[in-house]
PDB file of C-alpha atoms in Angstrom:
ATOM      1  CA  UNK A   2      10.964   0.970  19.454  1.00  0.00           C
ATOM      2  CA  UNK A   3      14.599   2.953  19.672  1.00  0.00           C
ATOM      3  CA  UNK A   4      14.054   3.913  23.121  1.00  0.00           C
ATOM      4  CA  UNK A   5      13.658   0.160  25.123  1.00  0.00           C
ATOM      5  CA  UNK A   6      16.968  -1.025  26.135  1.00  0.00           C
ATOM      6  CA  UNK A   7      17.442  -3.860  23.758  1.00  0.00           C
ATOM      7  CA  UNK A   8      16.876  -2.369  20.447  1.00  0.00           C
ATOM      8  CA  UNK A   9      18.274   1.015  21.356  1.00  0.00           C
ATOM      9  CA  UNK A  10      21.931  -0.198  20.199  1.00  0.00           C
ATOM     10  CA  UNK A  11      22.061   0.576  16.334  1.00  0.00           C
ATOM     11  CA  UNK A  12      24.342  -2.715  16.012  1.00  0.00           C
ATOM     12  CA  UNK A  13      21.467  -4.599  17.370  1.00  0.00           C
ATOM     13  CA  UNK A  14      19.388  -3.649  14.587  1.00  0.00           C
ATOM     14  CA  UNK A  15      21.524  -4.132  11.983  1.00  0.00           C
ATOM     15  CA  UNK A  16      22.428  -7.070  13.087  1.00  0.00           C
ATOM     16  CA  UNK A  17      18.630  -8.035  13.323  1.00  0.00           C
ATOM     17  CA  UNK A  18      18.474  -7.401   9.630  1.00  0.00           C
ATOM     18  CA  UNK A  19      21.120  -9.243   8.636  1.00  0.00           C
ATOM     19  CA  UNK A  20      19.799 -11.930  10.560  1.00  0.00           C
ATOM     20  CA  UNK A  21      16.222 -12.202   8.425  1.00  0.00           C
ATOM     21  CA  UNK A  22      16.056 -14.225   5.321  1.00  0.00           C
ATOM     22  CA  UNK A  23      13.589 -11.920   3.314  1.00  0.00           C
ATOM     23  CA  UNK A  24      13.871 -13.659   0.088  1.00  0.00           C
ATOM     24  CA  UNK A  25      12.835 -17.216   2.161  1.00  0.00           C
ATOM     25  CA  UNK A  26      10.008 -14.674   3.467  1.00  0.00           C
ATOM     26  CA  UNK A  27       8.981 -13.432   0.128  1.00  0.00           C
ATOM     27  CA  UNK A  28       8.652 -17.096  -1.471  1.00  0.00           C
ATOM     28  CA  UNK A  29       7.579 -19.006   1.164  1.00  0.00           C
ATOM     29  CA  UNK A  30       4.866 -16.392   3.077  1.00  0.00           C
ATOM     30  CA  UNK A  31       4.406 -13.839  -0.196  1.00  0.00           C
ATOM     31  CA  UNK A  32       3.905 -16.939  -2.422  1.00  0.00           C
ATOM     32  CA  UNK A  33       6.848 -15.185  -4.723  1.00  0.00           C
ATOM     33  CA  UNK A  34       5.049 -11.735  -4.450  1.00  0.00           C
ATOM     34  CA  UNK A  35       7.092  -8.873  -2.952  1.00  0.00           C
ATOM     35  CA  UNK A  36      10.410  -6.880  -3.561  1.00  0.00           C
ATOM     36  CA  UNK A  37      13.199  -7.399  -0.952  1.00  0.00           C
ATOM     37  CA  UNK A  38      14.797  -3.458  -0.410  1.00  0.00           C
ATOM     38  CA  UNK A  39      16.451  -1.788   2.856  1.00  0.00           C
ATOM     39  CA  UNK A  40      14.946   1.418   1.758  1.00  0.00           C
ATOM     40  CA  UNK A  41      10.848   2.069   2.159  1.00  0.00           C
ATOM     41  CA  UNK A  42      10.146   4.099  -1.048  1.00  0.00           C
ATOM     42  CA  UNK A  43       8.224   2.182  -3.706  1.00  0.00           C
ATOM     43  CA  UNK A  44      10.294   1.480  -6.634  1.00  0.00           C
ATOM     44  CA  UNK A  45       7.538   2.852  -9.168  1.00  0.00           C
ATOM     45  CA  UNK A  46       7.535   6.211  -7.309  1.00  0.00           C
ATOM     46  CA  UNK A  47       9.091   9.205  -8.720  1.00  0.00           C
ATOM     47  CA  UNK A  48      10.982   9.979  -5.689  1.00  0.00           C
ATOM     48  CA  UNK A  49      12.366   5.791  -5.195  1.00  0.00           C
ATOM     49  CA  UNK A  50      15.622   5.290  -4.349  1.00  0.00           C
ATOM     50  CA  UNK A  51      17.186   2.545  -5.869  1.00  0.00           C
ATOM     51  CA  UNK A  52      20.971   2.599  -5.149  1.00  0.00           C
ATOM     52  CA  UNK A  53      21.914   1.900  -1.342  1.00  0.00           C
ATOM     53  CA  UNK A  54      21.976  -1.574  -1.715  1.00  0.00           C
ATOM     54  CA  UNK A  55      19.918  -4.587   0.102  1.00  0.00           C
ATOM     55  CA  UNK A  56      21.628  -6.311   3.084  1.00  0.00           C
ATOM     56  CA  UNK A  57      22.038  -9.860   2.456  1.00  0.00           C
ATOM     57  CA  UNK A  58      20.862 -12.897   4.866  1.00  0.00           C
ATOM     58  CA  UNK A  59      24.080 -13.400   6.624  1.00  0.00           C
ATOM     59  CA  UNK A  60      24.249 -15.102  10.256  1.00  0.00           C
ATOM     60  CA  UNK A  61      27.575 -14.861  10.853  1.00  0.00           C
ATOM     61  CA  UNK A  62      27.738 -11.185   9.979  1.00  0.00           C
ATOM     62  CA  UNK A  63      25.516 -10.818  12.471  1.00  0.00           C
ATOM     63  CA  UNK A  64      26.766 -12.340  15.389  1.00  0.00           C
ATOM     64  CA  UNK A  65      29.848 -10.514  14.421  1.00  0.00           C
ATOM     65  CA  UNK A  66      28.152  -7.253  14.931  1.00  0.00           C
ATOM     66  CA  UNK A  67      26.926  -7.907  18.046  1.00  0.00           C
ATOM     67  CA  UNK A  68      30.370  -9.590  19.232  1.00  0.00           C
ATOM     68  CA  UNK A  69      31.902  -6.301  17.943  1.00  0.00           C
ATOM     69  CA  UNK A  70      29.309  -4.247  20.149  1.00  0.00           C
ATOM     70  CA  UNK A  71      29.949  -6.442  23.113  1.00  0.00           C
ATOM     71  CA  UNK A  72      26.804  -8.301  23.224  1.00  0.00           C
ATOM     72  CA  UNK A  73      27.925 -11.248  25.290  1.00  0.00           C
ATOM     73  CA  UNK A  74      26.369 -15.076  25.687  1.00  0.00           C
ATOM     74  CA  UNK A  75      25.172 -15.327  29.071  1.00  0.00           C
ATOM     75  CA  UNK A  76      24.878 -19.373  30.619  1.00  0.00           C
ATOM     76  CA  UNK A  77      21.739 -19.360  29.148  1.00  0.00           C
ATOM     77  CA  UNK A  78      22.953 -18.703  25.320  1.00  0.00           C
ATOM     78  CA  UNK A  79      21.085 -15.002  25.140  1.00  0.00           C
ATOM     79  CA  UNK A  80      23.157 -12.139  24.774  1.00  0.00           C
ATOM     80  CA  UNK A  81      23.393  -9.272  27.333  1.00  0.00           C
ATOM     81  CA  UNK A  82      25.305  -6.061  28.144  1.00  0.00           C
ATOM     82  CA  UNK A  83      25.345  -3.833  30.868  1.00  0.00           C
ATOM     83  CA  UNK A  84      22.640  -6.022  32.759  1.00  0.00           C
ATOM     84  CA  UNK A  85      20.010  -5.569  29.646  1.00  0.00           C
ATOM     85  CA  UNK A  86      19.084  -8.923  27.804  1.00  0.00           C
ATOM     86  CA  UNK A  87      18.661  -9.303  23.919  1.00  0.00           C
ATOM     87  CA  UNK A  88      15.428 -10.433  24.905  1.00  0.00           C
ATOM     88  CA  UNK A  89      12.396  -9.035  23.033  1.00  0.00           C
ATOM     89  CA  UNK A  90       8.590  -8.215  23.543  1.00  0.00           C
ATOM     90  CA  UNK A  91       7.159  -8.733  19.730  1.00  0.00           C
ATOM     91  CA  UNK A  92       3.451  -6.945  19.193  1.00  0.00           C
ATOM     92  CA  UNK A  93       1.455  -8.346  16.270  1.00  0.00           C
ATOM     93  CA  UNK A  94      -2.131  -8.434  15.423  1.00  0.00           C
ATOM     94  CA  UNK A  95      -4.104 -11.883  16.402  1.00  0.00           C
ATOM     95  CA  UNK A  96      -5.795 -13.380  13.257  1.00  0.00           C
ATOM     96  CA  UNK A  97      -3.304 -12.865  10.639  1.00  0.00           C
ATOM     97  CA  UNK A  98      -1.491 -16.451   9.779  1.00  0.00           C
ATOM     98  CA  UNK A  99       0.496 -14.916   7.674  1.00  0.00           C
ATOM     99  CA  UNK A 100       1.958 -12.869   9.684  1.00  0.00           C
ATOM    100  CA  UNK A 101       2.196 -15.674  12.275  1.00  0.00           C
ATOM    101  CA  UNK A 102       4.598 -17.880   9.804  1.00  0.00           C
ATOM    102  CA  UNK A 103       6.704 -15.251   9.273  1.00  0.00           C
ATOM    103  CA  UNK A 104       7.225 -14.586  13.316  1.00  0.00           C
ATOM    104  CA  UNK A 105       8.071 -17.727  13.685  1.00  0.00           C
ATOM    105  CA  UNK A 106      10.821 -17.654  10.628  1.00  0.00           C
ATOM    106  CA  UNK A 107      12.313 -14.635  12.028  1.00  0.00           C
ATOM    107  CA  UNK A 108      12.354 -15.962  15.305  1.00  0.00           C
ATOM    108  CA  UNK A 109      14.615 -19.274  14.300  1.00  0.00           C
ATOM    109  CA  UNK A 110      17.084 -17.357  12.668  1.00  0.00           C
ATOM    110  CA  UNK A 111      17.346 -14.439  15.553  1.00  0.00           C
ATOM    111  CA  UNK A 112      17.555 -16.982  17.861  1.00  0.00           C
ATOM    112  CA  UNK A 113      20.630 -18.142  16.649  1.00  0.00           C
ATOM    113  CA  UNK A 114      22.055 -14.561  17.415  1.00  0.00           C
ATOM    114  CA  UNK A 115      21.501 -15.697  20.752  1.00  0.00           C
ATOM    115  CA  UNK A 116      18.326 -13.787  21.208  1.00  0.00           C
ATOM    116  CA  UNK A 117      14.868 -14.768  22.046  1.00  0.00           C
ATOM    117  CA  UNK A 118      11.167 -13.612  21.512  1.00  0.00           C
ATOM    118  CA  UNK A 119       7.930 -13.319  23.523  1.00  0.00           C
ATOM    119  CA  UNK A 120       5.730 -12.757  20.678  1.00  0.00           C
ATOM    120  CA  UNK A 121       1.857 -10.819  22.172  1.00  0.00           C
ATOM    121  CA  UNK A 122      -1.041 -10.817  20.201  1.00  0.00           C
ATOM    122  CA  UNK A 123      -3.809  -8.342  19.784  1.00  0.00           C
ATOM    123  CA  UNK A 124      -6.955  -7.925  18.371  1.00  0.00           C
ATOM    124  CA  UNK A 125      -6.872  -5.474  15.289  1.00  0.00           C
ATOM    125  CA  UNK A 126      -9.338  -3.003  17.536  1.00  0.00           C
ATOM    126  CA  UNK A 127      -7.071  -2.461  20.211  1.00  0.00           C
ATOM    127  CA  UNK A 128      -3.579  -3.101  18.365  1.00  0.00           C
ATOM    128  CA  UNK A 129      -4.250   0.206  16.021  1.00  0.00           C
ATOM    129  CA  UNK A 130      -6.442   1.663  18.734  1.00  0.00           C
ATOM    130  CA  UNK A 131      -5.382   5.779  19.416  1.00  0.00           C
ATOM    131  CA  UNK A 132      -3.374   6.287  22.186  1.00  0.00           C
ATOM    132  CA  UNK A 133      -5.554   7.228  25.010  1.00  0.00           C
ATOM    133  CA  UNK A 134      -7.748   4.197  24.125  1.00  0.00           C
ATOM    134  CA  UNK A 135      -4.730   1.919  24.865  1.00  0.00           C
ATOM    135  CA  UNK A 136      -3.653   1.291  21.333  1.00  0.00           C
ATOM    136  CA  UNK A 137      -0.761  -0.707  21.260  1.00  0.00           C
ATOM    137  CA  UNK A 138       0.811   0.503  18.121  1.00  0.00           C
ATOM    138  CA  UNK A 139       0.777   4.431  19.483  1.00  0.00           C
ATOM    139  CA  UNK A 140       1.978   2.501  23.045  1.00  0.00           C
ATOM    140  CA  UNK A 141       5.522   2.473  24.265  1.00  0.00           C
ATOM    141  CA  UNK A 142       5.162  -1.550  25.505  1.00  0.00           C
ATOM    142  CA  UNK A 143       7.050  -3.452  23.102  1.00  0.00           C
ATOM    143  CA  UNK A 144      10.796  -3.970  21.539  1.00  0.00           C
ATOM    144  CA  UNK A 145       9.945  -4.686  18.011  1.00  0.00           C
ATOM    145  CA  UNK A 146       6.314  -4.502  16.184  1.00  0.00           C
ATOM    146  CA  UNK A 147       5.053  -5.961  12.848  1.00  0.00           C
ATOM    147  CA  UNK A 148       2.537  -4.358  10.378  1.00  0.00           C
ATOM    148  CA  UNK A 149       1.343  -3.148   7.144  1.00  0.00           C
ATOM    149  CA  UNK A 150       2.201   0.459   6.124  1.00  0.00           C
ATOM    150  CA  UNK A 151       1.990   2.817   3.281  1.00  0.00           C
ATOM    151  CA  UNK A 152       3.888   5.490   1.158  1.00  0.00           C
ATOM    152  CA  UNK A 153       2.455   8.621   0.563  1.00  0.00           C
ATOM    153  CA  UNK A 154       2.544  10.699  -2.818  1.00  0.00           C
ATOM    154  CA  UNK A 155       5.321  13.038  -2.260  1.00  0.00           C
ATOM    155  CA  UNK A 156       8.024  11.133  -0.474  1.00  0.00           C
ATOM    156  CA  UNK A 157       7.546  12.716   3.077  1.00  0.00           C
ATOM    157  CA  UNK A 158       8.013  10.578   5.845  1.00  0.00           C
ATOM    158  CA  UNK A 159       7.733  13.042   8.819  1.00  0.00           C
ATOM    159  CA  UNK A 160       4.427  11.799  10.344  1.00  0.00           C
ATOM    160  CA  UNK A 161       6.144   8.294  10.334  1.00  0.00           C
ATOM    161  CA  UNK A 162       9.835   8.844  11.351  1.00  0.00           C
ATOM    162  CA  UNK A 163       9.847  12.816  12.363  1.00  0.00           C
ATOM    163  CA  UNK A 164      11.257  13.886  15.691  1.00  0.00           C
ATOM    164  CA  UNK A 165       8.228  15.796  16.314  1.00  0.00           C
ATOM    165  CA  UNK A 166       5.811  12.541  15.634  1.00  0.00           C
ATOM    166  CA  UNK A 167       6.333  10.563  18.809  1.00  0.00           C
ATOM    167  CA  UNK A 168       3.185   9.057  19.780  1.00  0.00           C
ATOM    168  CA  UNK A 169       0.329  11.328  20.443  1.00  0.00           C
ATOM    169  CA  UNK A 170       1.919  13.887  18.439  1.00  0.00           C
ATOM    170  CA  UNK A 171       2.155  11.900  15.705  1.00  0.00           C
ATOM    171  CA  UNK A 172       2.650   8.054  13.658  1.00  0.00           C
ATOM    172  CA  UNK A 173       6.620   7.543  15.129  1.00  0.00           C
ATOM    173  CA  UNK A 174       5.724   4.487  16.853  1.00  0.00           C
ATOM    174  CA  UNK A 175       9.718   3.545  16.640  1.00  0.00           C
ATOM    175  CA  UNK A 176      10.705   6.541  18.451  1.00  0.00           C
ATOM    176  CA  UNK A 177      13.563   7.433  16.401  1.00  0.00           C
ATOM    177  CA  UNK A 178      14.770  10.701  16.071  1.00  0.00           C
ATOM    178  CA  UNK A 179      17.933  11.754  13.603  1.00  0.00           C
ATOM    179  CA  UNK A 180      19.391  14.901  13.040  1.00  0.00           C
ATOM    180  CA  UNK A 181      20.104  14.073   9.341  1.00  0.00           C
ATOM    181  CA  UNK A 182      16.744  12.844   8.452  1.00  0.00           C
ATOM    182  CA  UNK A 183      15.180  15.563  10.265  1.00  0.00           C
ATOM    183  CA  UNK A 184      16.906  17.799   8.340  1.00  0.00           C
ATOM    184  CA  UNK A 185      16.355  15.981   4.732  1.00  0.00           C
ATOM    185  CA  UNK A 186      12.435  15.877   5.688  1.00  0.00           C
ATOM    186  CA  UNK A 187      11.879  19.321   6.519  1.00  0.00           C
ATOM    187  CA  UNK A 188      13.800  20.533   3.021  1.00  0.00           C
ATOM    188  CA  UNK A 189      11.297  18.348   1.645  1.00  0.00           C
ATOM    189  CA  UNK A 190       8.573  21.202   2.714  1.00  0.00           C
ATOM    190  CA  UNK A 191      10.567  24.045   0.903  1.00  0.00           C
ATOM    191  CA  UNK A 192      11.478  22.209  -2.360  1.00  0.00           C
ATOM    192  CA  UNK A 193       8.742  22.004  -5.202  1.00  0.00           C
ATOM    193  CA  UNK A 194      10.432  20.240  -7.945  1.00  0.00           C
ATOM    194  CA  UNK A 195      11.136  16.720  -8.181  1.00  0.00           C
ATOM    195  CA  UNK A 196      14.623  16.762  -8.470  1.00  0.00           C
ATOM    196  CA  UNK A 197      14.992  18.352  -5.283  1.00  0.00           C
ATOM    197  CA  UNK A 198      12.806  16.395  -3.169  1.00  0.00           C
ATOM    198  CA  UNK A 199      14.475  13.145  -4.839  1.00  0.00           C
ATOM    199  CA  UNK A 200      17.687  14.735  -3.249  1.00  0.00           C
ATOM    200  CA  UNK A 201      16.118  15.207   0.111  1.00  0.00           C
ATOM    201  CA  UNK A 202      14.475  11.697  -0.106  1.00  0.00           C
ATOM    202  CA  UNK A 203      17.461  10.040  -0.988  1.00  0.00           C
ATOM    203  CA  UNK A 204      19.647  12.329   2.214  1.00  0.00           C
ATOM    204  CA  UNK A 205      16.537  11.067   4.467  1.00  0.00           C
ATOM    205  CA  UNK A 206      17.067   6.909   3.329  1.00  0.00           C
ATOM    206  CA  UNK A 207      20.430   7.398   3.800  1.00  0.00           C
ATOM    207  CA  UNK A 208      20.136   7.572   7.424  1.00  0.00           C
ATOM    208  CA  UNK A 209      17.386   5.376   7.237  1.00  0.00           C
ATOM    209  CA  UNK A 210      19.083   2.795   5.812  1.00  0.00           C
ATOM    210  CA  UNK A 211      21.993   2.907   8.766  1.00  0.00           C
ATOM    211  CA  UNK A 212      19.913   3.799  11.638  1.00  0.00           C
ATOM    212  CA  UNK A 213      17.779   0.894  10.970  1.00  0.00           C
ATOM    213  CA  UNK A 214      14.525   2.334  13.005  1.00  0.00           C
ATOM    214  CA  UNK A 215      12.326  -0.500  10.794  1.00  0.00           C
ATOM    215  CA  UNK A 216      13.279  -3.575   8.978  1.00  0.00           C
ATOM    216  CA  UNK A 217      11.735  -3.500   5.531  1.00  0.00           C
ATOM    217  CA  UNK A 218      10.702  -6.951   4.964  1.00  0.00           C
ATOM    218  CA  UNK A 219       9.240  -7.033   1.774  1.00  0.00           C
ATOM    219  CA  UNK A 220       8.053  -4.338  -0.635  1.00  0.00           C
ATOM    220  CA  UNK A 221       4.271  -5.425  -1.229  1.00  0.00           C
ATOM    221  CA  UNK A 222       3.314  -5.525  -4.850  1.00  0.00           C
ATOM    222  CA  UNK A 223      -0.574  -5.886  -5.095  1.00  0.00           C
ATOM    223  CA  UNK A 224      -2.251  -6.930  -7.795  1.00  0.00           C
ATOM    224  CA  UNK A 225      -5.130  -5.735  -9.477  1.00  0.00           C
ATOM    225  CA  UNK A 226      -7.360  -7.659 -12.022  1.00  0.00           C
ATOM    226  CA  UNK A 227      -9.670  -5.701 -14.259  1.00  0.00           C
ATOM    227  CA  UNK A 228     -11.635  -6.521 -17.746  1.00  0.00           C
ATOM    228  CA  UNK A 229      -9.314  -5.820 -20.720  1.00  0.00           C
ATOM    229  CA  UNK A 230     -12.275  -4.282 -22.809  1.00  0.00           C
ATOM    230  CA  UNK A 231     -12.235  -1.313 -20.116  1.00  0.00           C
TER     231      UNK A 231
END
């Protein structure tokens, strides 16, 4: 969420991805099965975006960032600046294990960021529950928030990331509004022909990839069994 104090610093979040091991996340939680990538497009869709790079897992880099950004150590080892800690409220669903694991591998590399995490669970009702039923993913009560999501067909991200989609408008639970993006989805809208809207995809995970509203943890792959003779 872009607007609470302690992930509203772009460094922050950069240096939070830096900080996350996703290839330890893929093996070890995905059992091998996912595709690291900073970008969200799918890498079998026509509009996927395959050449800003992936951030590596890099500690040190990361407490250089927030060093740089004057995050400082406070006597109790978590960083602060300008009286707001680098101390976050996590929302997840309750039942999900996997998801679970993971926290808790996130949480022992951010930690040594000098961070820490109060991780709240909720049931799957309420967590994805509309807004005026107290659903926490519409909700503006937590720092960071972990969950499934999915591409569409086109490439158009403005119900997810638009300016105009803050919760109940819309599916921008992170809050994040940029000019540039903005711009790239709503040429989206008056292009027709896949070269253009690869353009405007490609101008959109550009600022995607520095803003760093969401940390792409894995690309899910899901696999599909069917009878050869069909």
């Amino acid at each position: 969420n872009t607007t609470r104090p302690s992930v509203n610093d772009p460094a922050v979040r950069e240096a939070l991805r830096y900080a996350m091991n996703r290839p330890e996340v893929v093996q070890k939680i995905g059992r091998g099965v996912g595709i690291v990538q900073d970008v969200n497009t799918p890498v079998t869709a026509p509009y996927a975006v395959k050449d800003l790079g992936v951030t590596p897992f890099d500690i040190a880099k990361a407490n250089a960032l927030l060093d740089k950004a004057g995050w400082k150590r406070g006597p109790d080892g978590i960083r602060a600046k300008n009286g707001v800690k680098l101390s976050f409220e996590l929302a997840t669903s309750s039942g999900t294990q996997d998801a679970d694991n993971q926290i808790e591998m996130i949480r022992s590399w951010w930690s040594q960021l000098g961070t820490q995490m109060n991780v709240h669970h909720y049931p799957p009702a309420l967590m994805f529950a509309p807004l005026q039923d107290g659903g926490v993913v519409y909700s503006n009560k937590y720092d960071i928030i972990i969950f499934v999501w999915s591409n569409d067909a086109i490439g158009d991200y403005s119900a997810i990331y638009g300016c105009q989609s803050f919760p109940p408008a819309g599916q921008n639970n992170m809050r994040w509004c940029n000019k540039q993006a903005q711009s790239a989805m709503d040429a989206l809208y008056r292009h027709f022909t896949q070269p253009e809207r690869n353009k405007d995809v490609r101008v959109f995970e550009q600022a995607y990839v520095k803003d760093v509203p969401s940390i792409v943890t894995s690309l899910r792959e899901d696999l599909y069994a069917h009878n050869s003779d069909l």
